[in-house]
Amino acid sequence: MNNLQSTLLSGVILSLISTSALASDFVFKIQSSDPSGDKNFKVQQEWAERVEKMSNGRIDIKLLPVGSVVKHTETLGAIKMGIIDGHITATSYFSGQDPAFGLIGNMVGAWSETTQLLQYMNYGGGNELMTELYAPYGVKFVGASTTGVESFVSKIPLNGVDDLKGLKLRAPEGLVQLVFAAAGASPVNLPGSEVFTGLSKGVIDAADYTVFSTNQKNGLNDIATHPVQPGFHSLPLIDISVSQKKWDKLPMDLQEIFTVSVRDLSYDMTTQLKIADQAAIKIAEANPNITIHDWSAEERKKFRSIAQGQWKKYSERSKNAQKVYKSVTTFLAENGLL
């Protein structure tokens, strides 16, 4: 082998070693807040595969279902500690660490459709606010998504706010419970995994759970035969975030691929879930035992009025929550949504 060949071979070997080292730096272990069987998780898996293709294999996302490494409420701290590299989750799960996360994660009654929330996040200051809120945790907020305005399952007919009075319903801790309590309901603290059993055994008569298609698939509408659809209360912020240290190691082109891919994920997730909801509604409508209730604009306005009072009270729990309250209500007012 002559000197030129030897030099070229050495260069190739060094290049391979360098590429291998870089590739290992770009592996992201990301935990989802969804179980592997849910449609949400399948959409997220498709996103992870697209990112790998778009980056020509330089980014490898290993997507893990809920609870694989830590509890769904612990992923923010786990990213900071380097236990996982990122999460796709409902931001409101971290309301125990700062009420601001509960407020921006699910400002009950604020949003009537997915486009409103995503417009606020991408163009109304929401992304910048999340970046600021996550910075102390060493977490890089990449982008926002959501699901759909969640349906409401009930064993008894619900046609308006007055029907909520005295209703035993499942609702997550925090702002959601406060709003329903202010409306006269009796919120019960149950994990999502126990909603079906709770309804079956009469522990609860209704539940704030998730979108119509998932409720239908899980059989909730068969035992709680008076669902409210479209929903009137909950539209959760789903955030896609990673370790700031891992993010900083990415070259600019891969950061851009990551960012743009998350925007695509949000469109894909909301669209696929909407299609699934429409199909599930047709199935439910064909079932003589299920009656779908659609609240009037007047009743939805009543509920929002109750919720607005709780937004204000909840925002007083922290300085960051006050920032969220001011940011979201300003956006709503400026866009005729308040």
Short mmCIF file of C-alpha atoms in Angstrom, two decimals:
data_model
loop_
_atom_site.label_atom_id
_atom_site.label_comp_id
_atom_site.label_asym_id
_atom_site.label_seq_id
_atom_site.Cartn_x
_atom_site.Cartn_y
_atom_site.Cartn_z
CA MET A 1 0.00 0.00 0.00
CA ASN A 2 1.46 3.35 -0.99
CA ASN A 3 1.38 6.50 1.12
CA LEU A 4 -1.62 7.97 -0.72
CA GLN A 5 -3.68 4.81 -0.22
CA SER A 6 -2.64 4.65 3.44
CA THR A 7 -3.67 8.29 3.97
CA LEU A 8 -7.03 7.76 2.27
CA LEU A 9 -7.71 4.63 4.33
CA SER A 10 -6.85 6.42 7.56
CA GLY A 11 -9.23 9.24 6.60
CA VAL A 12 -12.06 6.80 5.95
CA ILE A 13 -11.49 5.07 9.30
CA LEU A 14 -11.41 8.39 11.17
CA SER A 15 -14.57 9.48 9.36
CA LEU A 16 -16.37 6.28 10.33
CA ILE A 17 -15.28 6.62 13.95
CA SER A 18 -16.38 10.24 14.00
CA THR A 19 -19.74 9.44 12.41
CA SER A 20 -20.32 6.61 14.87
CA ALA A 21 -19.55 8.89 17.81
CA LEU A 22 -21.88 11.57 16.51
CA ALA A 23 -24.65 9.07 15.89
CA SER A 24 -24.45 7.85 19.49
CA ASP A 25 -24.83 11.45 20.65
CA PHE A 26 -28.09 11.80 18.73
CA VAL A 27 -30.01 8.95 20.32
CA PHE A 28 -33.02 10.32 22.23
CA LYS A 29 -34.82 8.11 24.75
CA ILE A 30 -38.25 9.80 24.90
CA GLN A 31 -41.09 8.66 27.18
CA SER A 32 -44.68 9.25 26.13
CA SER A 33 -47.62 9.76 28.49
CA ASP A 34 -49.68 7.38 26.34
CA PRO A 35 -49.87 3.57 26.48
CA SER A 36 -48.54 1.65 23.50
CA GLY A 37 -52.00 0.54 22.34
CA ASP A 38 -53.44 4.06 22.03
CA LYS A 39 -53.76 5.81 18.68
CA ASN A 40 -51.80 8.74 20.12
CA PHE A 41 -48.80 6.52 20.70
CA LYS A 42 -48.97 5.06 17.19
CA VAL A 43 -48.99 8.58 15.70
CA GLN A 44 -45.96 9.43 17.83
CA GLN A 45 -44.15 6.31 16.63
CA GLU A 46 -44.75 7.35 13.03
CA TRP A 47 -43.25 10.77 13.88
CA ALA A 48 -40.14 9.15 15.39
CA GLU A 49 -39.65 7.10 12.23
CA ARG A 50 -40.03 10.21 10.04
CA VAL A 51 -37.41 12.09 12.05
CA GLU A 52 -34.93 9.25 11.54
CA LYS A 53 -35.55 9.30 7.77
CA MET A 54 -35.43 13.11 7.52
CA SER A 55 -32.13 13.20 9.39
CA ASN A 56 -30.70 10.37 7.28
CA GLY A 57 -30.37 8.26 10.41
CA ARG A 58 -28.47 10.84 12.45
CA ILE A 59 -31.33 11.19 14.94
CA ASP A 60 -32.58 7.98 16.52
CA ILE A 61 -35.68 8.44 18.71
CA LYS A 62 -36.44 5.53 20.99
CA LEU A 63 -40.06 6.14 21.97
CA LEU A 64 -41.24 4.53 25.20
CA PRO A 65 -44.85 4.14 26.42
CA VAL A 66 -46.13 5.66 29.65
CA GLY A 67 -44.50 4.40 32.84
CA SER A 68 -41.64 2.61 31.06
CA VAL A 69 -38.94 4.38 33.08
CA VAL A 70 -40.69 6.79 35.46
CA LYS A 71 -44.26 7.81 36.30
CA HIS A 72 -45.96 10.19 33.88
CA THR A 73 -45.78 12.95 36.51
CA GLU A 74 -42.02 12.53 36.91
CA THR A 75 -40.67 12.92 33.38
CA LEU A 76 -39.72 16.59 33.79
CA GLY A 77 -37.40 15.77 36.69
CA ALA A 78 -36.15 12.64 34.94
CA ILE A 79 -35.03 14.70 31.93
CA LYS A 80 -33.19 17.09 34.23
CA MET A 81 -31.42 14.18 35.94
CA GLY A 82 -30.50 12.52 32.63
CA ILE A 83 -32.62 9.41 33.28
CA ILE A 84 -34.49 9.99 30.01
CA ASP A 85 -33.77 12.40 27.15
CA GLY A 86 -37.24 13.80 26.54
CA HIS A 87 -40.99 13.42 26.81
CA ILE A 88 -44.23 13.76 24.85
CA THR A 89 -46.71 14.54 27.57
CA ALA A 90 -49.54 16.65 28.95
CA THR A 91 -47.91 19.69 30.53
CA SER A 92 -50.56 19.87 33.26
CA TYR A 93 -49.05 16.75 34.88
CA PHE A 94 -46.43 19.05 36.42
CA SER A 95 -48.85 21.41 38.15
CA GLY A 96 -47.57 20.12 41.50
CA GLN A 97 -44.17 21.64 40.71
CA ASP A 98 -45.61 24.95 39.55
CA PRO A 99 -49.29 25.88 39.10
CA ALA A 100 -48.21 27.61 35.89
CA PHE A 101 -47.92 24.18 34.26
CA GLY A 102 -51.49 23.35 35.27
CA LEU A 103 -52.78 26.64 33.89
CA ILE A 104 -51.04 26.61 30.51
CA GLY A 105 -51.39 22.82 30.30
CA ASN A 106 -55.17 22.86 30.53
CA MET A 107 -56.93 26.18 30.93
CA VAL A 108 -60.36 24.60 31.32
CA GLY A 109 -63.00 26.07 29.02
CA ALA A 110 -60.59 28.39 27.21
CA TRP A 111 -60.33 26.64 23.84
CA SER A 112 -63.17 25.53 21.57
CA GLU A 113 -60.99 23.83 18.96
CA THR A 114 -57.41 22.66 18.43
CA THR A 115 -56.48 25.46 16.03
CA GLN A 116 -57.07 28.10 18.71
CA LEU A 117 -54.62 26.53 21.15
CA LEU A 118 -51.98 25.88 18.48
CA GLN A 119 -52.33 29.44 17.17
CA TYR A 120 -51.66 30.75 20.66
CA MET A 121 -48.67 28.46 21.16
CA ASN A 122 -47.01 29.01 17.76
CA TYR A 123 -47.89 32.65 17.10
CA GLY A 124 -49.31 34.13 20.29
CA GLY A 125 -46.40 33.78 22.71
CA GLY A 126 -47.12 30.33 24.14
CA ASN A 127 -43.95 28.67 22.84
CA GLU A 128 -41.78 31.45 24.23
CA LEU A 129 -43.52 31.19 27.59
CA MET A 130 -43.01 27.41 27.76
CA THR A 131 -39.34 27.90 26.87
CA GLU A 132 -39.03 30.27 29.83
CA LEU A 133 -40.91 27.96 32.22
CA TYR A 134 -38.81 24.89 31.33
CA ALA A 135 -35.40 26.63 31.33
CA PRO A 136 -34.73 26.15 35.09
CA TYR A 137 -35.22 22.40 34.65
CA GLY A 138 -32.57 22.11 31.93
CA VAL A 139 -35.31 21.14 29.48
CA LYS A 140 -35.65 22.41 25.92
CA PHE A 141 -39.26 22.93 24.83
CA VAL A 142 -39.29 21.89 21.16
CA GLY A 143 -42.94 22.43 20.29
CA ALA A 144 -46.61 22.04 21.09
CA SER A 145 -49.34 19.66 20.09
CA THR A 146 -52.72 18.70 21.46
CA THR A 147 -55.36 16.01 21.02
CA GLY A 148 -58.88 17.35 20.60
CA VAL A 149 -61.46 18.98 22.81
CA GLU A 150 -62.15 16.09 25.15
CA SER A 151 -65.58 14.51 25.23
CA PHE A 152 -67.43 14.06 28.51
CA VAL A 153 -68.88 10.71 29.54
CA SER A 154 -71.95 10.51 31.74
CA LYS A 155 -74.44 7.91 32.95
CA ILE A 156 -77.17 10.55 33.22
CA PRO A 157 -78.35 13.16 30.67
CA LEU A 158 -76.37 16.41 30.77
CA ASN A 159 -77.77 19.29 28.75
CA GLY A 160 -76.21 22.23 30.53
CA VAL A 161 -74.46 23.68 33.56
CA ASP A 162 -77.40 23.10 35.93
CA ASP A 163 -77.14 19.36 35.34
CA LEU A 164 -73.63 19.36 36.79
CA LYS A 165 -74.88 20.23 40.28
CA GLY A 166 -74.25 17.36 42.69
CA LEU A 167 -72.81 15.18 39.91
CA LYS A 168 -70.15 12.70 41.08
CA LEU A 169 -67.51 12.98 38.40
CA ARG A 170 -63.92 11.99 37.92
CA ALA A 171 -61.58 14.90 37.26
CA PRO A 172 -57.80 15.26 37.60
CA GLU A 173 -56.43 17.26 40.52
CA GLY A 174 -55.87 20.96 40.10
CA LEU A 175 -57.70 23.48 37.97
CA VAL A 176 -60.11 20.95 36.41
CA GLN A 177 -61.46 19.91 39.80
CA LEU A 178 -61.74 23.52 40.95
CA VAL A 179 -63.80 24.51 37.90
CA PHE A 180 -66.22 21.60 38.21
CA ALA A 181 -66.59 22.19 41.94
CA ALA A 182 -67.39 25.85 41.23
CA ALA A 183 -70.07 24.64 38.80
CA GLY A 184 -71.65 22.64 41.64
CA ALA A 185 -70.33 19.17 40.82
CA SER A 186 -68.65 16.78 43.27
CA PRO A 187 -65.23 15.89 41.77
CA VAL A 188 -63.70 12.53 42.69
CA ASN A 189 -59.98 11.83 42.51
CA LEU A 190 -59.45 8.75 40.32
CA PRO A 191 -56.57 7.81 37.99
CA GLY A 192 -57.51 7.37 34.34
CA SER A 193 -56.98 3.62 34.61
CA GLU A 194 -59.88 3.37 37.09
CA VAL A 195 -62.48 5.41 35.18
CA PHE A 196 -64.19 2.39 33.61
CA THR A 197 -64.39 0.52 36.93
CA GLY A 198 -65.55 3.64 38.74
CA LEU A 199 -68.41 4.14 36.30
CA SER A 200 -69.34 0.44 36.35
CA LYS A 201 -69.50 0.27 40.15
CA GLY A 202 -71.25 3.60 40.62
CA VAL A 203 -68.33 5.29 42.36
CA ILE A 204 -68.79 8.07 39.80
CA ASP A 205 -71.59 8.98 37.41
CA ALA A 206 -69.49 10.92 34.90
CA ALA A 207 -65.90 11.53 33.92
CA ASP A 208 -63.53 13.96 32.31
CA TYR A 209 -61.27 11.51 30.49
CA THR A 210 -60.24 11.98 26.86
CA VAL A 211 -61.42 12.30 23.25
CA PHE A 212 -64.60 10.63 21.98
CA SER A 213 -62.91 7.93 19.88
CA THR A 214 -60.76 6.69 22.77
CA ASN A 215 -63.76 6.71 25.11
CA GLN A 216 -65.73 4.71 22.53
CA LYS A 217 -62.90 2.23 21.96
CA ASN A 218 -62.51 1.66 25.70
CA GLY A 219 -66.23 0.97 26.13
CA LEU A 220 -66.95 4.03 28.28
CA ASN A 221 -69.92 5.10 26.14
CA ASP A 222 -71.49 1.67 26.60
CA ILE A 223 -71.73 2.10 30.37
CA ALA A 224 -72.01 5.92 30.45
CA THR A 225 -74.54 6.26 27.66
CA HIS A 226 -74.98 10.05 27.68
CA PRO A 227 -71.70 11.48 26.32
CA VAL A 228 -71.39 15.21 25.69
CA GLN A 229 -69.85 15.81 22.25
CA PRO A 230 -68.27 18.13 21.17
CA GLY A 231 -66.67 18.56 24.56
CA PHE A 232 -67.02 21.82 26.43
CA HIS A 233 -64.22 21.77 28.97
CA SER A 234 -60.79 20.29 28.32
CA LEU A 235 -58.21 20.74 25.57
CA PRO A 236 -54.81 19.67 26.93
CA LEU A 237 -51.47 21.06 25.82
CA ILE A 238 -49.19 18.23 24.73
CA ASP A 239 -45.54 19.27 24.79
CA ILE A 240 -42.58 17.70 23.06
CA SER A 241 -39.43 18.53 25.00
CA VAL A 242 -35.88 17.19 25.34
CA SER A 243 -32.78 17.63 27.47
CA GLN A 244 -31.19 21.02 26.85
CA LYS A 245 -27.73 19.39 27.00
CA LYS A 246 -28.68 16.86 24.33
CA TRP A 247 -30.29 19.60 22.24
CA ASP A 248 -27.16 21.74 22.37
CA LYS A 249 -25.13 18.86 20.91
CA LEU A 250 -27.27 18.79 17.77
CA PRO A 251 -25.99 20.76 14.77
CA MET A 252 -28.30 23.51 13.52
CA ASP A 253 -29.70 21.49 10.62
CA LEU A 254 -30.82 18.70 12.94
CA GLN A 255 -32.32 21.18 15.40
CA GLU A 256 -34.35 22.59 12.52
CA ILE A 257 -35.47 19.11 11.43
CA PHE A 258 -36.53 18.37 15.00
CA THR A 259 -38.49 21.63 15.28
CA VAL A 260 -40.27 21.36 11.93
CA SER A 261 -41.08 17.69 12.52
CA VAL A 262 -42.88 18.58 15.76
CA ARG A 263 -45.08 21.05 13.89
CA ASP A 264 -45.91 18.22 11.50
CA LEU A 265 -46.62 15.91 14.45
CA SER A 266 -49.14 18.37 15.90
CA TYR A 267 -51.04 18.53 12.60
CA ASP A 268 -50.88 14.75 12.19
CA MET A 269 -52.05 14.06 15.74
CA THR A 270 -54.98 16.49 15.74
CA THR A 271 -56.10 15.46 12.25
CA GLN A 272 -55.93 11.70 12.83
CA LEU A 273 -57.77 11.98 16.15
CA LYS A 274 -60.47 14.15 14.54
CA ILE A 275 -60.97 11.54 11.81
CA ALA A 276 -61.13 8.80 14.47
CA ASP A 277 -63.67 10.83 16.47
CA GLN A 278 -65.91 11.32 13.44
CA ALA A 279 -65.91 7.57 12.76
CA ALA A 280 -66.60 6.77 16.42
CA ILE A 281 -69.50 9.24 16.55
CA LYS A 282 -71.19 7.46 13.63
CA ILE A 283 -70.87 4.13 15.45
CA ALA A 284 -72.30 5.63 18.65
CA GLU A 285 -75.17 7.32 16.82
CA ALA A 286 -76.15 3.95 15.34
CA ASN A 287 -76.39 2.48 18.83
CA PRO A 288 -79.96 3.03 20.18
CA ASN A 289 -78.65 2.82 23.75
CA ILE A 290 -76.32 5.83 23.39
CA THR A 291 -77.57 9.43 23.34
CA ILE A 292 -75.06 12.12 22.38
CA HIS A 293 -75.68 15.53 23.96
CA ASP A 294 -74.42 18.73 22.29
CA TRP A 295 -74.54 21.73 24.59
CA SER A 296 -75.94 24.97 23.24
CA ALA A 297 -73.71 28.01 22.76
CA GLU A 298 -75.46 29.63 25.72
CA GLU A 299 -74.65 26.74 28.08
CA ARG A 300 -71.04 26.60 26.90
CA LYS A 301 -70.78 30.33 27.62
CA LYS A 302 -72.12 29.78 31.14
CA PHE A 303 -69.52 27.11 31.82
CA ARG A 304 -66.72 29.30 30.49
CA SER A 305 -67.85 32.18 32.71
CA ILE A 306 -67.52 29.90 35.76
CA ALA A 307 -64.13 28.68 34.53
CA GLN A 308 -62.80 32.21 34.02
CA GLY A 309 -63.27 33.00 37.69
CA GLN A 310 -61.21 29.95 38.61
CA TRP A 311 -58.44 30.84 36.13
CA LYS A 312 -57.92 34.07 38.02
CA LYS A 313 -57.89 32.42 41.45
CA TYR A 314 -55.57 29.64 40.30
CA SER A 315 -53.14 32.13 38.77
CA GLU A 316 -52.55 33.68 42.19
CA ARG A 317 -50.70 30.54 43.30
CA SER A 318 -47.41 31.51 41.68
CA LYS A 319 -45.71 34.33 39.77
CA ASN A 320 -45.31 32.08 36.75
CA ALA A 321 -49.01 31.23 36.84
CA GLN A 322 -49.78 34.95 36.78
CA LYS A 323 -47.63 35.26 33.63
CA VAL A 324 -49.59 32.43 32.00
CA TYR A 325 -52.93 33.94 32.96
CA LYS A 326 -52.00 37.34 31.54
CA SER A 327 -50.56 35.84 28.35
CA VAL A 328 -53.50 33.54 27.55
CA THR A 329 -56.30 35.97 28.47
CA THR A 330 -54.62 38.74 26.43
CA PHE A 331 -54.50 36.42 23.42
CA LEU A 332 -58.12 35.37 23.88
CA ALA A 333 -59.29 38.98 24.20
CA GLU A 334 -57.30 40.21 21.19
CA ASN A 335 -58.72 37.44 19.02
CA GLY A 336 -62.34 37.80 20.14
CA LEU A 337 -62.30 34.50 22.00
CA LEU A 338 -62.80 35.72 25.54
#
